[in-house]
PDB file of C-alpha atoms and ligand atoms in Angstrom:
ATOM      1  CA  MET A   1     428.898 -26.987 165.461  1.00 80.00           C
ATOM      2  CA  ALA A   2     431.618 -24.543 164.491  1.00 95.00           C
ATOM      3  CA  LYS A   3     432.831 -21.764 166.725  1.00 97.00           C
ATOM      4  CA  ILE A   4     431.602 -18.454 165.315  1.00 98.00           C
ATOM      5  CA  ILE A   5     434.506 -15.995 165.307  1.00 98.00           C
ATOM      6  CA  ASP A   6     433.031 -12.731 166.589  1.00 98.00           C
ATOM      7  CA  GLY A   7     434.792 -10.026 164.584  1.00 98.00           C
ATOM      8  CA  LYS A   8     432.617  -7.323 166.062  1.00 98.00           C
ATOM      9  CA  ALA A   9     433.614  -8.153 169.653  1.00 98.00           C
ATOM     10  CA  ILE A  10     437.300  -8.537 168.739  1.00 98.00           C
ATOM     11  CA  SER A  11     437.310  -5.259 166.792  1.00 98.00           C
ATOM     12  CA  ASN A  12     435.623  -3.475 169.730  1.00 98.00           C
ATOM     13  CA  ALA A  13     438.300  -4.800 172.090  1.00 98.00           C
ATOM     14  CA  ILE A  14     441.027  -3.528 169.726  1.00 98.00           C
ATOM     15  CA  LYS A  15     439.366  -0.112 169.422  1.00 98.00           C
ATOM     16  CA  ASP A  16     439.214   0.151 173.223  1.00 98.00           C
ATOM     17  CA  GLU A  17     442.907  -0.727 173.489  1.00 98.00           C
ATOM     18  CA  LEU A  18     443.736   1.919 170.883  1.00 98.00           C
ATOM     19  CA  LYS A  19     441.562   4.503 172.665  1.00 98.00           C
ATOM     20  CA  GLU A  20     443.537   3.929 175.858  1.00 98.00           C
ATOM     21  CA  TYR A  21     446.833   4.203 173.929  1.00 97.00           C
ATOM     22  CA  VAL A  22     445.751   7.450 172.236  1.00 97.00           C
ATOM     23  CA  GLU A  23     444.655   8.953 175.587  1.00 97.00           C
ATOM     24  CA  LYS A  24     448.073   8.098 177.055  1.00 97.00           C
ATOM     25  CA  LYS A  25     449.865   9.658 174.081  1.00 97.00           C
ATOM     26  CA  LYS A  26     447.710  12.799 174.296  1.00 96.00           C
ATOM     27  CA  LYS A  27     448.993  13.361 177.823  1.00 97.00           C
ATOM     28  CA  GLU A  28     452.496  13.435 176.287  1.00 96.00           C
ATOM     29  CA  GLY A  29     451.242  16.015 173.773  1.00 95.00           C
ATOM     30  CA  LYS A  30     451.216  13.514 170.883  1.00 96.00           C
ATOM     31  CA  THR A  31     448.315  13.118 168.449  1.00 95.00           C
ATOM     32  CA  ALA A  32     447.325  11.452 165.170  1.00 96.00           C
ATOM     33  CA  ASN A  33     445.325  13.103 162.381  1.00 97.00           C
ATOM     34  CA  LEU A  34     443.816  11.234 159.464  1.00 98.00           C
ATOM     35  CA  ALA A  35     442.953  13.009 156.196  1.00 98.00           C
ATOM     36  CA  VAL A  36     440.108  11.240 154.379  1.00 98.00           C
ATOM     37  CA  VAL A  37     439.756  12.080 150.692  1.00 98.00           C
ATOM     38  CA  GLN A  38     436.559  11.174 148.839  1.00 98.00           C
ATOM     39  CA  VAL A  39     435.875  11.869 145.172  1.00 98.00           C
ATOM     40  CA  GLY A  40     432.204  12.028 144.156  1.00 97.00           C
ATOM     41  CA  ASN A  41     429.357  10.897 146.393  1.00 91.00           C
ATOM     42  CA  ASP A  42     428.930   7.193 145.753  1.00 93.00           C
ATOM     43  CA  PRO A  43     426.580   6.098 148.602  1.00 92.00           C
ATOM     44  CA  ALA A  44     428.624   2.978 149.498  1.00 90.00           C
ATOM     45  CA  SER A  45     431.836   5.024 149.673  1.00 93.00           C
ATOM     46  CA  SER A  46     430.095   7.626 151.839  1.00 94.00           C
ATOM     47  CA  VAL A  47     429.048   4.889 154.299  1.00 93.00           C
ATOM     48  CA  TYR A  48     432.640   3.569 154.494  1.00 93.00           C
ATOM     49  CA  VAL A  49     434.055   7.095 154.926  1.00 95.00           C
ATOM     50  CA  ASN A  50     431.558   7.905 157.691  1.00 95.00           C
ATOM     51  CA  ASN A  51     432.336   4.668 159.528  1.00 95.00           C
ATOM     52  CA  LYS A  52     436.045   5.483 159.394  1.00 96.00           C
ATOM     53  CA  LYS A  53     435.465   9.002 160.714  1.00 96.00           C
ATOM     54  CA  LYS A  54     433.228   7.633 163.505  1.00 97.00           C
ATOM     55  CA  ALA A  55     435.939   5.157 164.524  1.00 97.00           C
ATOM     56  CA  CYS A  56     438.504   8.003 164.609  1.00 98.00           C
ATOM     57  CA  ALA A  57     436.208  10.055 166.839  1.00 98.00           C
ATOM     58  CA  TYR A  58     435.680   7.113 169.213  1.00 98.00           C
ATOM     59  CA  ILE A  59     439.400   6.431 169.575  1.00 98.00           C
ATOM     60  CA  GLY A  60     440.432  10.083 169.752  1.00 97.00           C
ATOM     61  CA  ILE A  61     442.196  10.342 166.404  1.00 98.00           C
ATOM     62  CA  GLY A  62     441.631  13.644 164.597  1.00 97.00           C
ATOM     63  CA  SER A  63     440.073  13.366 161.145  1.00 97.00           C
ATOM     64  CA  SER A  64     439.559  15.874 158.383  1.00 96.00           C
ATOM     65  CA  SER A  65     437.453  15.342 155.261  1.00 95.00           C
ATOM     66  CA  TYR A  66     438.263  16.411 151.729  1.00 97.00           C
ATOM     67  CA  GLU A  67     435.198  15.934 149.543  1.00 97.00           C
ATOM     68  CA  LEU A  68     435.975  16.523 145.885  1.00 98.00           C
ATOM     69  CA  PRO A  69     433.437  16.611 143.055  1.00 98.00           C
ATOM     70  CA  GLU A  70     433.075  13.597 140.747  1.00 97.00           C
ATOM     71  CA  ASP A  71     434.594  15.581 137.854  1.00 98.00           C
ATOM     72  CA  VAL A  72     437.710  16.757 139.718  1.00 98.00           C
ATOM     73  CA  THR A  73     440.785  16.362 137.520  1.00 98.00           C
ATOM     74  CA  GLN A  74     443.519  13.893 138.390  1.00 98.00           C
ATOM     75  CA  GLU A  75     445.938  16.816 138.597  1.00 98.00           C
ATOM     76  CA  GLU A  76     443.803  18.581 141.205  1.00 98.00           C
ATOM     77  CA  LEU A  77     443.589  15.400 143.272  1.00 98.00           C
ATOM     78  CA  LEU A  78     447.369  14.897 143.056  1.00 98.00           C
ATOM     79  CA  LEU A  79     447.917  18.512 144.150  1.00 98.00           C
ATOM     80  CA  LEU A  80     445.731  17.938 147.222  1.00 98.00           C
ATOM     81  CA  ILE A  81     447.669  14.777 148.109  1.00 98.00           C
ATOM     82  CA  ASP A  82     450.928  16.687 147.683  1.00 98.00           C
ATOM     83  CA  ARG A  83     449.663  19.324 150.108  1.00 98.00           C
ATOM     84  CA  LEU A  84     448.597  16.667 152.641  1.00 98.00           C
ATOM     85  CA  ASN A  85     451.965  14.894 152.283  1.00 98.00           C
ATOM     86  CA  LYS A  86     453.728  18.120 153.263  1.00 98.00           C
ATOM     87  CA  ASP A  87     451.317  19.017 156.100  1.00 98.00           C
ATOM     88  CA  GLU A  88     453.064  18.042 159.338  1.00 95.00           C
ATOM     89  CA  GLU A  89     449.760  17.982 161.245  1.00 95.00           C
ATOM     90  CA  ILE A  90     448.479  15.166 159.013  1.00 97.00           C
ATOM     91  CA  THR A  91     449.864  11.769 160.083  1.00 96.00           C
ATOM     92  CA  GLY A  92     447.757   9.541 157.809  1.00 98.00           C
ATOM     93  CA  ILE A  93     446.170   9.892 154.354  1.00 98.00           C
ATOM     94  CA  LEU A  94     443.381   7.745 152.993  1.00 98.00           C
ATOM     95  CA  VAL A  95     441.885   8.096 149.520  1.00 98.00           C
ATOM     96  CA  GLN A  96     438.574   6.227 149.390  1.00 97.00           C
ATOM     97  CA  LEU A  97     438.477   3.776 146.455  1.00 96.00           C
ATOM     98  CA  PRO A  98     437.135   3.227 143.859  1.00 96.00           C
ATOM     99  CA  LEU A  99     437.902   6.479 142.046  1.00 97.00           C
ATOM    100  CA  PRO A 100     436.029   7.661 138.939  1.00 97.00           C
ATOM    101  CA  ALA A 101     437.213   6.086 135.677  1.00 97.00           C
ATOM    102  CA  HIS A 102     439.077   9.207 134.461  1.00 98.00           C
ATOM    103  CA  ILE A 103     441.467   9.007 137.431  1.00 98.00           C
ATOM    104  CA  ASN A 104     444.261   6.435 137.524  1.00 98.00           C
ATOM    105  CA  GLU A 105     444.166   4.750 140.945  1.00 98.00           C
ATOM    106  CA  ASP A 106     447.766   3.524 140.767  1.00 98.00           C
ATOM    107  CA  THR A 107     449.047   7.045 140.095  1.00 98.00           C
ATOM    108  CA  VAL A 108     447.073   8.372 143.059  1.00 98.00           C
ATOM    109  CA  ILE A 109     448.268   5.596 145.400  1.00 98.00           C
ATOM    110  CA  ARG A 110     451.889   6.201 144.369  1.00 98.00           C
ATOM    111  CA  LYS A 111     451.532   9.903 145.114  1.00 98.00           C
ATOM    112  CA  ILE A 112     450.719   9.300 148.808  1.00 98.00           C
ATOM    113  CA  ASP A 113     453.770   9.575 151.092  1.00 98.00           C
ATOM    114  CA  PRO A 114     454.467   5.891 151.989  1.00 98.00           C
ATOM    115  CA  GLY A 115     454.984   7.036 155.597  1.00 98.00           C
ATOM    116  CA  LYS A 116     451.373   8.304 155.704  1.00 98.00           C
ATOM    117  CA  ASP A 117     449.838   5.502 153.608  1.00 98.00           C
ATOM    118  CA  VAL A 118     447.574   4.026 156.315  1.00 98.00           C
ATOM    119  CA  ASP A 119     445.830   1.767 153.763  1.00 98.00           C
ATOM    120  CA  GLY A 120     449.176   0.076 153.008  1.00 98.00           C
ATOM    121  CA  PHE A 121     448.619   0.162 149.235  1.00 98.00           C
ATOM    122  CA  HIS A 122     451.764   2.093 148.182  1.00 98.00           C
ATOM    123  CA  PRO A 123     454.317  -0.132 146.367  1.00 98.00           C
ATOM    124  CA  MET A 124     456.928   0.774 149.025  1.00 98.00           C
ATOM    125  CA  ASN A 125     454.714  -0.679 151.759  1.00 98.00           C
ATOM    126  CA  VAL A 126     453.770  -3.698 149.640  1.00 98.00           C
ATOM    127  CA  GLY A 127     457.494  -4.295 149.041  1.00 98.00           C
ATOM    128  CA  ALA A 128     458.284  -3.903 152.752  1.00 98.00           C
ATOM    129  CA  LEU A 129     455.698  -6.588 153.564  1.00 97.00           C
ATOM    130  CA  SER A 130     457.163  -9.001 151.036  1.00 96.00           C
ATOM    131  CA  ILE A 131     460.714  -8.698 152.440  1.00 96.00           C
ATOM    132  CA  GLY A 132     459.582  -8.705 156.069  1.00 94.00           C
ATOM    133  CA  GLU A 133     460.351  -5.060 156.853  1.00 96.00           C
ATOM    134  CA  ASP A 134     458.192  -2.692 158.885  1.00 96.00           C
ATOM    135  CA  GLY A 135     455.608  -0.648 156.997  1.00 97.00           C
ATOM    136  CA  PHE A 136     451.883  -0.167 156.664  1.00 98.00           C
ATOM    137  CA  VAL A 137     450.036  -3.421 155.938  1.00 98.00           C
ATOM    138  CA  SER A 138     446.708  -3.647 154.093  1.00 98.00           C
ATOM    139  CA  CYS A 139     443.961  -3.552 156.735  1.00 98.00           C
ATOM    140  CA  THR A 140     441.699  -6.486 155.782  1.00 98.00           C
ATOM    141  CA  PRO A 141     444.386  -9.211 155.746  1.00 98.00           C
ATOM    142  CA  GLN A 142     446.032  -7.691 158.835  1.00 98.00           C
ATOM    143  CA  GLY A 143     442.628  -7.926 160.539  1.00 98.00           C
ATOM    144  CA  ILE A 144     442.334 -11.599 159.609  1.00 98.00           C
ATOM    145  CA  ILE A 145     445.691 -12.413 161.239  1.00 98.00           C
ATOM    146  CA  GLU A 146     444.479 -10.585 164.362  1.00 98.00           C
ATOM    147  CA  LEU A 147     441.182 -12.553 164.316  1.00 98.00           C
ATOM    148  CA  LEU A 148     443.088 -15.832 164.132  1.00 98.00           C
ATOM    149  CA  LYS A 149     445.543 -14.878 166.885  1.00 98.00           C
ATOM    150  CA  ARG A 150     442.890 -13.579 169.254  1.00 98.00           C
ATOM    151  CA  SER A 151     440.846 -16.743 168.658  1.00 98.00           C
ATOM    152  CA  ASP A 152     443.904 -18.876 169.612  1.00 98.00           C
ATOM    153  CA  ILE A 153     444.080 -20.432 166.165  1.00 98.00           C
ATOM    154  CA  GLU A 154     447.594 -21.660 165.399  1.00 98.00           C
ATOM    155  CA  ILE A 155     448.970 -20.598 161.997  1.00 98.00           C
ATOM    156  CA  SER A 156     452.549 -21.862 162.208  1.00 98.00           C
ATOM    157  CA  GLY A 157     453.121 -25.059 160.232  1.00 98.00           C
ATOM    158  CA  ARG A 158     449.514 -25.331 159.090  1.00 98.00           C
ATOM    159  CA  GLU A 159     448.172 -25.604 155.550  1.00 98.00           C
ATOM    160  CA  CYS A 160     446.718 -22.206 154.616  1.00 99.00           C
ATOM    161  CA  VAL A 161     444.812 -21.788 151.343  1.00 99.00           C
ATOM    162  CA  VAL A 162     443.861 -18.303 150.139  1.00 99.00           C
ATOM    163  CA  ILE A 163     441.310 -18.029 147.317  1.00 98.00           C
ATOM    164  CA  GLY A 164     441.822 -14.731 145.482  1.00 98.00           C
ATOM    165  CA  ARG A 165     444.982 -12.887 144.477  1.00 98.00           C
ATOM    166  CA  SER A 166     443.954  -9.220 144.602  1.00 97.00           C
ATOM    167  CA  ASN A 167     446.528  -6.629 145.677  1.00 96.00           C
ATOM    168  CA  ILE A 168     444.298  -5.531 148.547  1.00 95.00           C
ATOM    169  CA  VAL A 169     443.344  -8.895 150.048  1.00 97.00           C
ATOM    170  CA  GLY A 170     444.646 -12.125 148.474  1.00 98.00           C
ATOM    171  CA  LYS A 171     448.332 -11.282 147.935  1.00 98.00           C
ATOM    172  CA  PRO A 172     449.003  -9.477 151.243  1.00 98.00           C
ATOM    173  CA  MET A 173     447.029 -12.240 153.018  1.00 98.00           C
ATOM    174  CA  ALA A 174     449.369 -14.853 151.574  1.00 98.00           C
ATOM    175  CA  MET A 175     452.441 -12.819 152.621  1.00 98.00           C
ATOM    176  CA  LEU A 176     451.128 -12.392 156.179  1.00 98.00           C
ATOM    177  CA  LEU A 177     450.291 -16.090 156.578  1.00 98.00           C
ATOM    178  CA  LEU A 178     453.793 -16.869 155.325  1.00 98.00           C
ATOM    179  CA  ARG A 179     455.230 -14.413 157.845  1.00 97.00           C
ATOM    180  CA  GLU A 180     453.367 -16.391 160.535  1.00 98.00           C
ATOM    181  CA  ASN A 181     455.038 -19.576 159.242  1.00 98.00           C
ATOM    182  CA  GLY A 182     451.962 -21.037 157.549  1.00 98.00           C
ATOM    183  CA  THR A 183     452.368 -23.268 154.474  1.00 98.00           C
ATOM    184  CA  VAL A 184     450.579 -21.112 151.950  1.00 98.00           C
ATOM    185  CA  THR A 185     448.799 -21.867 148.664  1.00 98.00           C
ATOM    186  CA  VAL A 186     447.139 -19.091 146.631  1.00 98.00           C
ATOM    187  CA  CYS A 187     444.219 -20.004 144.341  1.00 98.00           C
ATOM    188  CA  HIS A 188     442.581 -17.828 141.688  1.00 98.00           C
ATOM    189  CA  SER A 189     440.255 -17.950 138.703  1.00 98.00           C
ATOM    190  CA  ARG A 190     442.665 -20.136 136.688  1.00 98.00           C
ATOM    191  CA  THR A 191     443.339 -22.662 139.474  1.00 98.00           C
ATOM    192  CA  LYS A 192     442.568 -26.224 138.442  1.00 98.00           C
ATOM    193  CA  ASN A 193     440.843 -28.617 140.862  1.00 98.00           C
ATOM    194  CA  LEU A 194     439.912 -25.783 143.230  1.00 98.00           C
ATOM    195  CA  LYS A 195     437.881 -28.073 145.492  1.00 98.00           C
ATOM    196  CA  GLU A 196     440.768 -30.511 145.964  1.00 98.00           C
ATOM    197  CA  VAL A 197     443.242 -27.709 146.724  1.00 98.00           C
ATOM    198  CA  CYS A 198     440.849 -26.068 149.196  1.00 98.00           C
ATOM    199  CA  LYS A 199     440.229 -29.393 150.937  1.00 98.00           C
ATOM    200  CA  ARG A 200     443.916 -29.434 151.939  1.00 98.00           C
ATOM    201  CA  ALA A 201     443.436 -26.304 154.019  1.00 98.00           C
ATOM    202  CA  ASP A 202     443.567 -26.184 157.799  1.00 98.00           C
ATOM    203  CA  ILE A 203     442.857 -22.461 157.360  1.00 99.00           C
ATOM    204  CA  LEU A 204     440.834 -21.431 154.298  1.00 98.00           C
ATOM    205  CA  VAL A 205     440.632 -17.692 153.499  1.00 99.00           C
ATOM    206  CA  VAL A 206     438.013 -16.885 150.873  1.00 98.00           C
ATOM    207  CA  ALA A 207     438.249 -13.569 148.975  1.00 98.00           C
ATOM    208  CA  ILE A 208     436.655 -14.237 145.604  1.00 98.00           C
ATOM    209  CA  GLY A 209     433.827 -11.732 145.317  1.00 97.00           C
ATOM    210  CA  LYS A 210     431.194 -14.395 144.414  1.00 98.00           C
ATOM    211  CA  PRO A 211     428.200 -14.755 146.765  1.00 98.00           C
ATOM    212  CA  LYS A 212     428.046 -18.119 148.616  1.00 98.00           C
ATOM    213  CA  MET A 213     430.363 -19.835 146.112  1.00 98.00           C
ATOM    214  CA  ILE A 214     432.168 -21.935 148.707  1.00 98.00           C
ATOM    215  CA  ASP A 215     430.097 -24.814 150.098  1.00 98.00           C
ATOM    216  CA  HIS A 216     431.073 -27.803 152.265  1.00 98.00           C
ATOM    217  CA  GLU A 217     432.604 -29.617 149.270  1.00 98.00           C
ATOM    218  CA  TYR A 218     435.538 -27.161 149.415  1.00 98.00           C
ATOM    219  CA  VAL A 219     436.108 -27.535 153.134  1.00 98.00           C
ATOM    220  CA  LYS A 220     438.049 -30.179 155.047  1.00 98.00           C
ATOM    221  CA  GLU A 221     436.295 -31.452 158.171  1.00 98.00           C
ATOM    222  CA  GLY A 222     437.487 -29.312 161.093  1.00 98.00           C
ATOM    223  CA  ALA A 223     439.069 -26.530 159.022  1.00 98.00           C
ATOM    224  CA  VAL A 224     438.943 -22.843 159.975  1.00 98.00           C
ATOM    225  CA  VAL A 225     437.055 -20.774 157.370  1.00 98.00           C
ATOM    226  CA  ILE A 226     437.559 -17.019 156.974  1.00 98.00           C
ATOM    227  CA  ASP A 227     435.052 -15.297 154.695  1.00 98.00           C
ATOM    228  CA  VAL A 228     436.186 -11.943 153.290  1.00 98.00           C
ATOM    229  CA  GLY A 229     433.365 -11.544 150.754  1.00 97.00           C
ATOM    230  CA  ILE A 230     430.528  -9.127 151.315  1.00 96.00           C
ATOM    231  CA  HIS A 231     427.432  -8.950 149.116  1.00 95.00           C
ATOM    232  CA  ARG A 232     423.976  -7.462 149.432  1.00 94.00           C
ATOM    233  CA  MET A 233     421.356 -10.079 148.474  1.00 94.00           C
ATOM    234  CA  GLU A 234     418.021  -9.313 146.805  1.00 95.00           C
ATOM    235  CA  ASN A 235     416.256  -9.601 150.166  1.00 95.00           C
ATOM    236  CA  GLY A 236     418.482  -6.804 151.471  1.00 94.00           C
ATOM    237  CA  LYS A 237     420.527  -9.076 153.766  1.00 96.00           C
ATOM    238  CA  LEU A 238     424.309  -9.404 153.572  1.00 96.00           C
ATOM    239  CA  CYS A 239     426.143 -12.612 152.703  1.00 97.00           C
ATOM    240  CA  GLY A 240     429.732 -13.633 152.068  1.00 98.00           C
ATOM    241  CA  ASP A 241     431.621 -15.710 149.503  1.00 98.00           C
ATOM    242  CA  VAL A 242     430.977 -18.744 151.724  1.00 98.00           C
ATOM    243  CA  ASP A 243     427.643 -20.540 152.019  1.00 98.00           C
ATOM    244  CA  PHE A 244     427.658 -20.132 155.809  1.00 98.00           C
ATOM    245  CA  ASP A 245     424.764 -22.495 156.641  1.00 97.00           C
ATOM    246  CA  ASP A 246     426.181 -25.269 154.465  1.00 98.00           C
ATOM    247  CA  VAL A 247     429.792 -24.960 155.679  1.00 98.00           C
ATOM    248  CA  CYS A 248     429.087 -24.367 159.368  1.00 96.00           C
ATOM    249  CA  SER A 249     428.685 -28.016 160.365  1.00 94.00           C
ATOM    250  CA  HIS A 250     431.905 -28.989 158.527  1.00 94.00           C
ATOM    251  CA  CYS A 251     434.400 -26.597 160.051  1.00 97.00           C
ATOM    252  CA  SER A 252     435.817 -25.957 163.521  1.00 98.00           C
ATOM    253  CA  ALA A 253     435.542 -22.158 163.312  1.00 98.00           C
ATOM    254  CA  ILE A 254     434.078 -19.672 160.837  1.00 98.00           C
ATOM    255  CA  THR A 255     433.630 -15.904 160.442  1.00 98.00           C
ATOM    256  CA  PRO A 256     430.044 -14.722 159.837  1.00 98.00           C
ATOM    257  CA  VAL A 257     428.975 -12.033 157.340  1.00 98.00           C
ATOM    258  CA  PRO A 258     428.258  -9.466 158.638  1.00 97.00           C
ATOM    259  CA  GLY A 259     430.212  -9.324 161.899  1.00 97.00           C
ATOM    260  CA  GLY A 260     433.343 -11.243 160.928  1.00 98.00           C
ATOM    261  CA  VAL A 261     436.135  -9.779 158.807  1.00 98.00           C
ATOM    262  CA  GLY A 262     434.372  -6.471 157.996  1.00 96.00           C
ATOM    263  CA  PRO A 263     434.659  -4.776 161.423  1.00 96.00           C
ATOM    264  CA  MET A 264     438.319  -5.825 161.637  1.00 98.00           C
ATOM    265  CA  THR A 265     439.209  -3.799 158.543  1.00 97.00           C
ATOM    266  CA  ILE A 266     438.310  -0.534 160.289  1.00 97.00           C
ATOM    267  CA  ALA A 267     439.961  -1.611 163.555  1.00 98.00           C
ATOM    268  CA  MET A 268     443.213  -2.258 161.665  1.00 98.00           C
ATOM    269  CA  LEU A 269     442.926   1.069 159.853  1.00 98.00           C
ATOM    270  CA  MET A 270     442.761   2.700 163.275  1.00 98.00           C
ATOM    271  CA  ASN A 271     445.730   0.593 164.361  1.00 98.00           C
ATOM    272  CA  ASN A 272     447.684   1.884 161.344  1.00 98.00           C
ATOM    273  CA  CYS A 273     446.685   5.485 162.183  1.00 97.00           C
ATOM    274  CA  CYS A 274     448.036   5.010 165.724  1.00 97.00           C
ATOM    275  CA  LYS A 275     451.447   3.933 164.403  1.00 95.00           C
ATOM    276  CA  ASN A 276     452.255   7.523 163.519  1.00 88.00           C
ATOM    277  CA  ILE A 277     451.327   9.280 166.744  1.00 88.00           C
ATOM    278  CA  SER A 278     454.003  11.881 167.384  1.00 71.00           C
TER     279      SER A 278
HETATM  280  P1  NAD B 301     438.858  -8.922 143.448  1.00 89.61           P
HETATM  281  O1  NAD B 301     437.706  -8.996 142.528  1.00 89.61           O
HETATM  282  O2  NAD B 301     439.911  -7.904 143.264  1.00 89.61           O
HETATM  283  O3  NAD B 301     439.604 -10.351 143.422  1.00 89.61           O
HETATM  284  C1  NAD B 301     438.892 -11.561 143.377  1.00 89.61           C
HETATM  285  C2  NAD B 301     439.875 -12.698 143.221  1.00 89.61           C
HETATM  286  O4  NAD B 301     439.125 -13.905 143.194  1.00 89.61           O
HETATM  287  C3  NAD B 301     440.700 -12.632 141.954  1.00 89.61           C
HETATM  288  O5  NAD B 301     442.083 -12.773 142.307  1.00 89.61           O
HETATM  289  C4  NAD B 301     440.248 -13.832 141.137  1.00 89.61           C
HETATM  290  O6  NAD B 301     441.325 -14.508 140.496  1.00 89.61           O
HETATM  291  C5  NAD B 301     439.613 -14.747 142.180  1.00 89.61           C
HETATM  292  N1  NAD B 301     438.489 -15.478 141.600  1.00 89.61           N
HETATM  293  C6  NAD B 301     437.426 -14.975 140.918  1.00 89.61           C
HETATM  294  N2  NAD B 301     436.605 -15.980 140.535  1.00 89.61           N
HETATM  295  C7  NAD B 301     437.167 -17.139 140.975  1.00 89.61           C
HETATM  296  C8  NAD B 301     436.805 -18.496 140.894  1.00 89.61           C
HETATM  297  N3  NAD B 301     435.678 -18.884 140.267  1.00 89.61           N
HETATM  298  N4  NAD B 301     437.611 -19.403 141.447  1.00 89.61           N
HETATM  299  C9  NAD B 301     438.744 -19.028 142.098  1.00 89.61           C
HETATM  300  N5  NAD B 301     439.139 -17.743 142.218  1.00 89.61           N
HETATM  301  C10 NAD B 301     438.361 -16.812 141.660  1.00 89.61           C
HETATM  302  O7  NAD B 301     438.244  -8.880 144.920  1.00 89.61           O
HETATM  303  P2  NAD B 301     438.840  -8.388 146.344  1.00 89.61           P
HETATM  304  O8  NAD B 301     439.015  -6.933 146.350  1.00 89.61           O
HETATM  305  O9  NAD B 301     439.987  -9.255 146.757  1.00 89.61           O
HETATM  306  O10 NAD B 301     437.581  -8.720 147.275  1.00 89.61           O
HETATM  307  C11 NAD B 301     437.047 -10.017 147.397  1.00 89.61           C
HETATM  308  C12 NAD B 301     435.762  -9.964 148.191  1.00 89.61           C
HETATM  309  O11 NAD B 301     436.044  -9.457 149.483  1.00 89.61           O
HETATM  310  C13 NAD B 301     434.681  -9.045 147.623  1.00 89.61           C
HETATM  311  O12 NAD B 301     433.427  -9.606 147.897  1.00 89.61           O
HETATM  312  C14 NAD B 301     434.863  -7.756 148.402  1.00 89.61           C
HETATM  313  O13 NAD B 301     433.665  -7.007 148.496  1.00 89.61           O
HETATM  314  C15 NAD B 301     435.257  -8.286 149.739  1.00 89.61           C
HETATM  315  N6  NAD B 301     436.077  -7.398 150.564  1.00 89.61           N
HETATM  316  C16 NAD B 301     435.705  -7.259 151.851  1.00 89.61           C
HETATM  317  C17 NAD B 301     436.447  -6.451 152.694  1.00 89.61           C
HETATM  318  C18 NAD B 301     436.040  -6.357 154.126  1.00 89.61           C
HETATM  319  O14 NAD B 301     436.497  -5.469 154.831  1.00 89.61           O
HETATM  320  N7  NAD B 301     435.190  -7.262 154.593  1.00 89.61           N
HETATM  321  C19 NAD B 301     437.574  -5.787 152.228  1.00 89.61           C
HETATM  322  C20 NAD B 301     437.962  -5.972 150.902  1.00 89.61           C
HETATM  323  C21 NAD B 301     437.199  -6.794 150.089  1.00 89.61           C
END
């Protein structure tokens, strides 16, 4: 039976460490303040935004909300970001994605001061990651590295296969595994012989966006399986991109959905917010 990697417990431990750090910094008169910008009132986005604000409150990071109507113009949104960039009280800026279709996400991301870009999506931060410089790193893949390290799973020298090449998960995941000296292969929708490639993996990271697509035929006996996917099934329950019940008996360790990668994303966002305490 595989070890179930408890992302909830690990994320709680990280949040407690950050809380202690923030309390210490407060005594030196130093604080962090996150500005959370939401456009429209998509229910899923509102849940994510609320969870982020709750985590800030728990750790002791200040947070302020900017709720803009669905029909706000791109120019108005850019003006707000400009104002937040210049506001010395604000140490981190997060624009909740996705944005409505009339707003160009890339333009908005590029407008955020890279030094306040706690999501790590700005091209300057993406570039810093790829050349091994300091900067903000995308939270989900950063959380996966933390899960592996805190579960004593060796990355160095091991075969790591990432399925998915999105800018938010797949690509930064590959860069981080490389930084940890893994031997990294990235698969995507045009990859041939996906099963064979995946079967090489000692560590298989799955970020496809297809419910339960990965079964035991993709997994080498004893591999570590990290499931990034999150889907709501018809019965209301959540599942990942991995068929958990089928893969479980084949691997040495696996992240569940929910309670695996998901909670780590917020913990790493909080970690990024704490980088700028001054
Ligand atoms: P995306 O849609 O941007 O990218 C999916 C990737 O999968 C693409 O690169 C594509 O090439 C690849 N792909 C699609 N079909 C494939 C196939 N049949 N074979 C091989 N590769 C295929 O998705 P994303 O933003 O990277 O997110 C992936 C999943 O992770 C989604 O379910 C998303 O909801 C979830 N997610 C979870 C968190 C979290 O905090 N838990 C964070 C981000 C994303």
